[in-house]
């Protein structure tokens, strides 16, 4: 129980840190999830709505709502798909990229702070152990 209690406490702390980082940049966690998924897609930072559904594990209705809200904020835009005129793609705008990059920079800085007492070897060991613990849940 000692291990699980510590993992649970750490998870709560990390959730608070993530929420604070997002709030500093005027976004919610779900917004960061969609924006960062588009950012990871690489230039031109676009995916189909279906790809976003699969990557973020939400329903198509939820994703439609999220795309609408992100479009209203000017962080994404819909564009005709170059492969199929009946379909659309969702593209990260310059403002969206600026917002997600700033939030990510905050998250990475906080990660460095949290891990500062661990040397590179300890960090590598931690990553390996976490990967083993998560493997059954992530397929």
CSV table of C-alpha atoms in Angstrom, one decimal:
chain,number,residue,atom,x,y,z
A,1,UNK,CA,0.0,0.0,0.0
A,2,UNK,CA,3.0,2.3,0.5
A,3,UNK,CA,3.7,2.4,-3.2
A,4,UNK,CA,0.1,3.0,-4.3
A,5,UNK,CA,-0.4,5.7,-1.7
A,6,UNK,CA,2.7,7.6,-2.9
A,7,UNK,CA,1.7,7.2,-6.6
A,8,UNK,CA,-1.8,8.5,-5.8
A,9,UNK,CA,-0.4,11.5,-3.9
A,10,UNK,CA,2.0,12.2,-6.7
A,11,UNK,CA,-0.8,11.9,-9.3
A,12,UNK,CA,-2.9,14.4,-7.4
A,13,UNK,CA,0.0,16.8,-7.2
A,14,UNK,CA,0.8,16.5,-10.9
A,15,UNK,CA,-2.9,17.1,-11.8
A,16,UNK,CA,-2.9,20.3,-9.7
A,17,UNK,CA,0.3,21.4,-11.4
A,18,UNK,CA,-1.1,20.7,-14.9
A,19,UNK,CA,-4.3,22.5,-14.1
A,20,UNK,CA,-2.4,25.5,-12.9
A,21,UNK,CA,-0.2,25.6,-16.0
A,22,UNK,CA,-3.2,25.4,-18.2
A,23,UNK,CA,-5.0,28.1,-16.3
A,24,UNK,CA,-2.0,30.5,-16.6
A,25,UNK,CA,-2.4,30.2,-20.4
A,26,UNK,CA,-6.2,30.5,-20.3
A,27,UNK,CA,-6.9,26.9,-21.3
A,28,UNK,CA,-8.4,23.7,-19.8
A,29,UNK,CA,-6.9,20.3,-19.9
A,30,UNK,CA,-9.1,19.0,-22.7
A,31,UNK,CA,-8.0,22.0,-24.8
A,32,UNK,CA,-4.4,21.2,-24.2
A,33,UNK,CA,-5.0,17.6,-25.2
A,34,UNK,CA,-6.5,18.5,-28.6
A,35,UNK,CA,-4.0,21.2,-29.3
A,36,UNK,CA,-1.0,19.1,-28.3
A,37,UNK,CA,-2.3,16.2,-30.4
A,38,UNK,CA,-2.3,18.5,-33.4
A,39,UNK,CA,1.1,19.9,-32.5
A,40,UNK,CA,2.6,16.3,-32.3
A,41,UNK,CA,1.2,15.6,-35.8
A,42,UNK,CA,3.9,17.9,-37.2
A,43,UNK,CA,3.6,20.5,-39.9
A,44,UNK,CA,1.1,21.4,-41.2
A,45,UNK,CA,-0.4,20.5,-37.7
A,46,UNK,CA,-3.6,19.0,-39.0
A,47,UNK,CA,-5.6,15.8,-38.5
A,48,UNK,CA,-9.1,14.6,-39.4
A,49,UNK,CA,-11.7,14.7,-36.6
A,50,UNK,CA,-11.7,10.9,-36.6
A,51,UNK,CA,-7.9,10.9,-35.9
A,52,UNK,CA,-8.5,13.3,-33.0
A,53,UNK,CA,-11.2,11.1,-31.6
A,54,UNK,CA,-8.9,8.1,-31.6
A,55,UNK,CA,-6.0,10.0,-30.2
A,56,UNK,CA,-7.9,11.6,-27.4
A,57,UNK,CA,-10.3,8.8,-26.6
A,58,UNK,CA,-13.5,10.8,-26.7
A,59,UNK,CA,-16.7,10.3,-28.6
A,60,UNK,CA,-17.2,12.0,-32.0
A,61,UNK,CA,-19.9,14.2,-30.5
A,62,UNK,CA,-17.6,15.4,-27.8
A,63,UNK,CA,-14.9,16.0,-30.4
A,64,UNK,CA,-17.2,18.1,-32.6
A,65,UNK,CA,-18.1,20.2,-29.5
A,66,UNK,CA,-14.4,20.6,-28.7
A,67,UNK,CA,-13.5,21.6,-32.2
A,68,UNK,CA,-16.3,24.1,-32.3
A,69,UNK,CA,-15.1,25.7,-29.0
A,70,UNK,CA,-11.4,25.7,-30.1
A,71,UNK,CA,-12.5,27.3,-33.4
A,72,UNK,CA,-14.3,30.0,-31.6
A,73,UNK,CA,-11.2,30.8,-29.6
A,74,UNK,CA,-9.2,31.0,-32.9
A,75,UNK,CA,-6.9,28.1,-31.9
A,76,UNK,CA,-7.9,25.7,-34.6
A,77,UNK,CA,-9.7,25.9,-38.0
A,78,UNK,CA,-11.6,23.5,-40.2
A,79,UNK,CA,-10.5,23.2,-43.8
A,80,UNK,CA,-11.6,21.0,-46.7
A,81,UNK,CA,-9.7,17.7,-46.8
A,82,UNK,CA,-7.3,17.6,-49.8
A,83,UNK,CA,-8.0,13.9,-50.2
A,84,UNK,CA,-11.8,13.9,-50.0
A,85,UNK,CA,-13.9,17.0,-50.6
A,86,UNK,CA,-16.7,15.6,-48.4
A,87,UNK,CA,-14.4,15.6,-45.4
A,88,UNK,CA,-12.7,18.2,-43.3
A,89,UNK,CA,-9.4,18.4,-41.5
A,90,UNK,CA,-8.7,20.3,-38.3
A,91,UNK,CA,-5.7,22.6,-38.4
A,92,UNK,CA,-3.8,24.3,-35.6
A,93,UNK,CA,-3.7,28.0,-36.1
A,94,UNK,CA,-0.6,30.2,-35.3
A,95,UNK,CA,-2.4,31.4,-32.2
A,96,UNK,CA,-3.2,27.8,-31.2
A,97,UNK,CA,0.4,26.8,-31.7
A,98,UNK,CA,1.6,29.7,-29.6
A,99,UNK,CA,-0.8,28.8,-26.8
A,100,UNK,CA,0.0,25.1,-26.7
A,101,UNK,CA,3.8,25.8,-26.9
A,102,UNK,CA,3.6,28.2,-24.0
A,103,UNK,CA,1.6,25.7,-21.8
A,104,UNK,CA,4.0,22.9,-22.8
A,105,UNK,CA,7.0,25.0,-21.8
A,106,UNK,CA,5.4,25.5,-18.3
A,107,UNK,CA,4.8,21.8,-18.0
A,108,UNK,CA,8.3,20.9,-19.0
A,109,UNK,CA,9.8,23.4,-16.5
A,110,UNK,CA,7.7,21.9,-13.7
A,111,UNK,CA,8.8,18.4,-14.7
A,112,UNK,CA,12.4,19.6,-14.5
A,113,UNK,CA,11.7,21.0,-11.0
A,114,UNK,CA,10.1,17.8,-9.8
A,115,UNK,CA,12.9,15.6,-11.1
A,116,UNK,CA,15.7,17.9,-10.1
A,117,UNK,CA,16.8,15.7,-7.1
A,118,UNK,CA,17.1,12.6,-9.4
A,119,UNK,CA,20.2,12.1,-11.4
A,120,UNK,CA,20.0,11.0,-15.1
A,121,UNK,CA,20.3,7.3,-14.1
A,122,UNK,CA,17.6,7.6,-11.5
A,123,UNK,CA,15.3,9.3,-14.0
A,124,UNK,CA,15.9,6.6,-16.6
A,125,UNK,CA,15.2,3.9,-13.9
A,126,UNK,CA,12.0,5.8,-12.9
A,127,UNK,CA,10.8,5.9,-16.6
A,128,UNK,CA,11.5,2.2,-17.0
A,129,UNK,CA,9.6,1.3,-13.9
A,130,UNK,CA,6.7,3.5,-14.8
A,131,UNK,CA,6.6,2.0,-18.3
A,132,UNK,CA,6.4,-1.5,-16.8
A,133,UNK,CA,3.6,-0.5,-14.4
A,134,UNK,CA,1.6,1.2,-17.1
A,135,UNK,CA,2.1,-1.5,-19.8
A,136,UNK,CA,-0.9,-3.6,-18.8
A,137,UNK,CA,-3.2,-0.6,-19.0
A,138,UNK,CA,-1.9,0.9,-22.2
A,139,UNK,CA,-1.9,-2.3,-24.3
